[in-house]
XYZ file of C-alpha atoms in Angstrom:
251
model
C 23.709 12.277 10.879
C 21.675 9.892 8.852
C 18.077 11.785 8.348
C 17.047 14.548 6.454
C 15.061 16.032 9.287
C 15.272 19.576 9.884
C 18.952 19.645 8.582
C 19.707 19.466 4.919
C 22.328 16.899 3.955
C 23.632 19.413 1.402
C 25.790 22.026 2.839
C 23.765 24.726 3.330
C 26.801 27.375 2.637
C 27.180 25.478 -0.887
C 23.707 26.157 -2.103
C 24.230 29.683 -3.905
C 27.756 28.480 -5.332
C 26.007 25.102 -6.550
C 22.461 26.163 -7.294
C 22.695 29.537 -8.477
C 19.654 31.150 -10.036
C 19.148 29.784 -13.559
C 20.821 26.414 -12.920
C 17.698 24.545 -14.288
C 18.850 25.702 -17.832
C 22.425 23.863 -17.362
C 22.769 21.183 -19.802
C 23.298 18.646 -17.247
C 20.036 19.352 -15.582
C 18.174 19.390 -19.414
C 19.436 16.074 -19.759
C 19.087 14.611 -16.267
C 15.153 15.931 -16.135
C 14.630 14.402 -19.698
C 15.934 11.041 -18.531
C 14.188 10.920 -15.521
C 10.820 11.664 -17.619
C 11.943 8.943 -20.091
C 12.271 6.430 -17.203
C 9.021 7.002 -15.254
C 7.338 5.705 -18.305
C 8.186 2.163 -16.373
C 5.517 3.370 -13.604
C 1.805 2.036 -14.284
C -0.080 4.621 -12.253
C -0.428 8.408 -12.831
C 1.996 10.119 -10.631
C 1.018 12.207 -7.751
C 4.701 12.860 -6.523
C 6.530 14.293 -3.665
C 10.340 15.022 -4.128
C 12.040 14.764 -0.749
C 15.529 16.926 -0.472
C 14.370 19.065 -3.278
C 16.460 21.922 -2.476
C 15.512 25.252 -4.145
C 13.150 23.308 -6.416
C 14.896 22.529 -9.648
C 13.559 18.983 -9.682
C 10.090 20.480 -8.999
C 10.198 23.121 -11.710
C 11.763 20.848 -14.424
C 9.583 18.046 -13.789
C 6.347 20.096 -13.634
C 7.423 21.562 -17.283
C 7.120 17.950 -18.401
C 3.440 17.951 -17.011
C 4.446 15.772 -13.706
C 2.249 16.327 -10.858
C 4.667 16.775 -8.233
C 5.568 18.975 -5.152
C 8.626 19.207 -3.199
C 9.827 19.331 0.670
C 13.125 20.597 1.675
C 14.219 20.270 5.360
C 16.747 23.235 4.998
C 15.321 26.934 5.439
C 16.122 28.151 1.877
C 14.128 30.139 -0.655
C 12.765 28.099 -3.552
C 12.892 29.225 -7.179
C 10.197 31.857 -7.328
C 8.339 30.488 -10.144
C 7.503 27.378 -8.309
C 7.502 28.643 -4.770
C 3.822 27.607 -4.168
C 4.622 23.782 -4.962
C 7.874 23.548 -2.673
C 7.731 23.607 1.248
C 11.236 24.205 3.077
C 12.192 24.248 6.624
C 10.378 21.326 7.540
C 11.008 17.361 8.295
C 9.846 15.100 5.496
C 8.848 12.785 8.375
C 6.174 15.108 9.689
C 2.901 13.754 10.620
C 1.358 16.254 8.600
C -1.399 14.018 6.826
C -1.539 16.807 4.097
C 1.981 16.078 3.072
C 2.238 12.607 3.964
C -0.898 10.694 2.733
C -1.596 12.480 -0.650
C 1.172 10.878 -2.856
C 1.714 7.598 -4.463
C 5.448 8.122 -5.662
C 8.239 9.465 -3.594
C 11.246 11.279 -5.735
C 14.719 10.925 -4.122
C 16.971 12.704 -6.516
C 20.621 12.861 -5.344
C 19.670 12.277 -1.679
C 20.941 8.807 -0.466
C 24.513 9.107 -1.442
C 24.796 11.394 1.444
C 23.654 8.847 3.880
C 25.549 6.257 5.743
C 22.422 4.087 6.341
C 20.483 4.833 3.308
C 18.286 1.689 4.327
C 17.141 3.078 7.422
C 16.001 6.488 5.515
C 14.018 4.274 3.217
C 12.024 2.447 5.987
C 11.233 5.810 7.514
C 9.769 6.650 3.949
C 7.693 3.465 4.205
C 6.626 4.040 7.495
C 5.624 7.816 6.620
C 4.327 7.930 3.207
C 1.872 5.018 3.488
C -0.014 5.340 0.040
C 3.158 5.265 -1.665
C 3.481 2.569 -4.335
C 6.946 3.738 -6.028
C 10.239 5.574 -4.997
C 11.982 6.913 -8.020
C 15.880 7.264 -7.050
C 18.974 8.798 -8.722
C 22.654 8.858 -7.158
C 25.903 9.531 -8.432
C 27.464 6.462 -9.661
C 31.067 4.459 -9.696
C 33.421 4.557 -6.961
C 36.587 5.120 -9.491
C 35.261 8.641 -10.135
C 35.025 9.539 -6.660
C 36.801 12.768 -6.018
C 36.991 16.047 -3.976
C 33.595 17.299 -5.688
C 31.942 14.316 -3.919
C 33.880 15.352 -0.833
C 32.887 18.884 -0.778
C 29.277 18.243 -1.630
C 28.934 15.555 1.365
C 28.773 12.320 -0.375
C 29.252 9.380 1.494
C 29.549 7.053 -1.692
C 28.862 6.427 -5.379
C 26.833 3.557 -6.230
C 27.045 0.560 -8.497
C 23.743 -1.272 -9.951
C 24.361 -4.166 -7.536
C 24.226 -1.662 -4.876
C 20.298 -0.728 -5.853
C 19.587 -4.515 -5.661
C 21.174 -4.915 -2.206
C 19.447 -1.633 -0.979
C 15.773 -2.673 -2.392
C 16.453 -6.128 -0.870
C 17.176 -4.776 2.299
C 13.993 -2.788 2.693
C 11.844 -5.522 0.835
C 11.349 -3.566 -2.378
C 11.184 -4.912 -5.912
C 13.527 -3.181 -8.476
C 11.399 -2.056 -11.481
C 13.833 -0.323 -13.301
C 17.495 0.505 -13.073
C 20.205 1.918 -15.403
C 23.385 3.897 -15.640
C 23.250 7.195 -17.221
C 25.502 9.939 -18.229
C 27.762 7.447 -19.885
C 29.925 9.366 -22.012
C 30.272 11.649 -18.818
C 31.657 9.031 -16.829
C 34.198 8.345 -19.385
C 35.347 12.023 -19.789
C 35.433 12.533 -15.879
C 37.512 9.187 -15.535
C 39.882 10.344 -18.081
C 40.035 14.122 -16.560
C 40.593 12.428 -13.211
C 43.445 10.080 -14.248
C 45.418 13.202 -15.760
C 44.195 15.986 -13.219
C 43.195 14.189 -10.285
C 40.415 16.573 -9.405
C 37.140 18.024 -10.520
C 36.123 21.632 -10.902
C 33.770 22.363 -8.030
C 32.145 25.825 -9.296
C 28.877 25.414 -10.981
C 27.744 28.260 -13.274
C 24.214 28.663 -14.555
C 24.205 29.448 -18.165
C 23.726 33.030 -19.482
C 20.425 33.888 -21.196
C 21.819 33.785 -24.630
C 23.543 30.719 -24.066
C 20.203 28.688 -22.737
C 19.498 27.434 -26.163
C 22.870 25.992 -27.002
C 22.480 24.087 -23.422
C 18.975 22.863 -24.015
C 20.556 21.274 -27.584
C 23.432 19.644 -25.733
C 21.363 18.240 -22.830
C 18.948 16.848 -25.289
C 21.798 15.234 -27.188
C 23.043 13.921 -23.823
C 19.694 12.312 -23.169
C 19.883 10.579 -25.889
C 22.237 8.168 -24.314
C 19.361 6.773 -22.166
C 17.885 5.671 -25.444
C 20.717 4.139 -27.028
C 23.168 2.625 -24.359
C 22.383 -0.313 -22.576
C 21.788 -0.063 -18.975
C 24.843 -1.968 -17.652
C 27.232 0.467 -19.680
C 28.986 2.508 -16.867
C 27.682 6.007 -16.426
C 28.616 8.677 -13.483
C 25.022 8.345 -12.255
C 22.323 5.657 -11.838
C 18.397 6.201 -12.086
C 16.300 3.311 -10.373
C 12.682 2.732 -9.689
C 11.651 0.710 -6.731
C 8.183 -0.723 -6.087
C 6.911 -0.978 -2.584
C 5.124 -4.384 -1.750
C 2.745 -3.631 0.960
C 1.231 -6.898 1.187
C 4.337 -7.863 3.150
C 4.177 -5.410 5.398
C 4.254 -1.464 5.597
């Protein structure tokens, strides 16, 4: 199925194992949201954001902690993180005709969503038709097909992206690529080496214990420095991109 309607594209039975309580304190998430926060400086408007397919709301909590005005919508029927429950709506279609949801936002976040779709262009077109005030779409996706593994299969990934895939996708829906970059560069190298020798990745994700959270924050902060010092074309295990919507050529 190509839609994130009232069915999540992430297997519901894996939410607890891949997004356990406290996973927002894991170094990967610390790094990821620092990088997103750095990257959105390429947007020239105050963000009024909605994250589609936000799951339990890890992205909402982390980005709001950076002072970003954002809410989330999740089609599956799961319980959001308690501290940000008021900012996350679950069990609802992201293409609802609810004007409160659809007419209020200038920036749509698709964080780890498009890799689950066989026809991401169709999905982006649906967003353009629904979120008529949106000016930007911020996208993160896993990258590089050479590190596609058992992990991707387990969580329902259709593909891993290359930078040129972002260009092609934007062209398909008539958007302009404002920013695109490989991220998690060292992680890509480690994953490539790991898969060469072991041929599969661990699939269990654990949240750090309370006494380890400071270490995870430190490690995540170090990893986020890659975004500053590594050129955009150096391969990474993920991509972040920002697409600008050109409404003049049609909605």
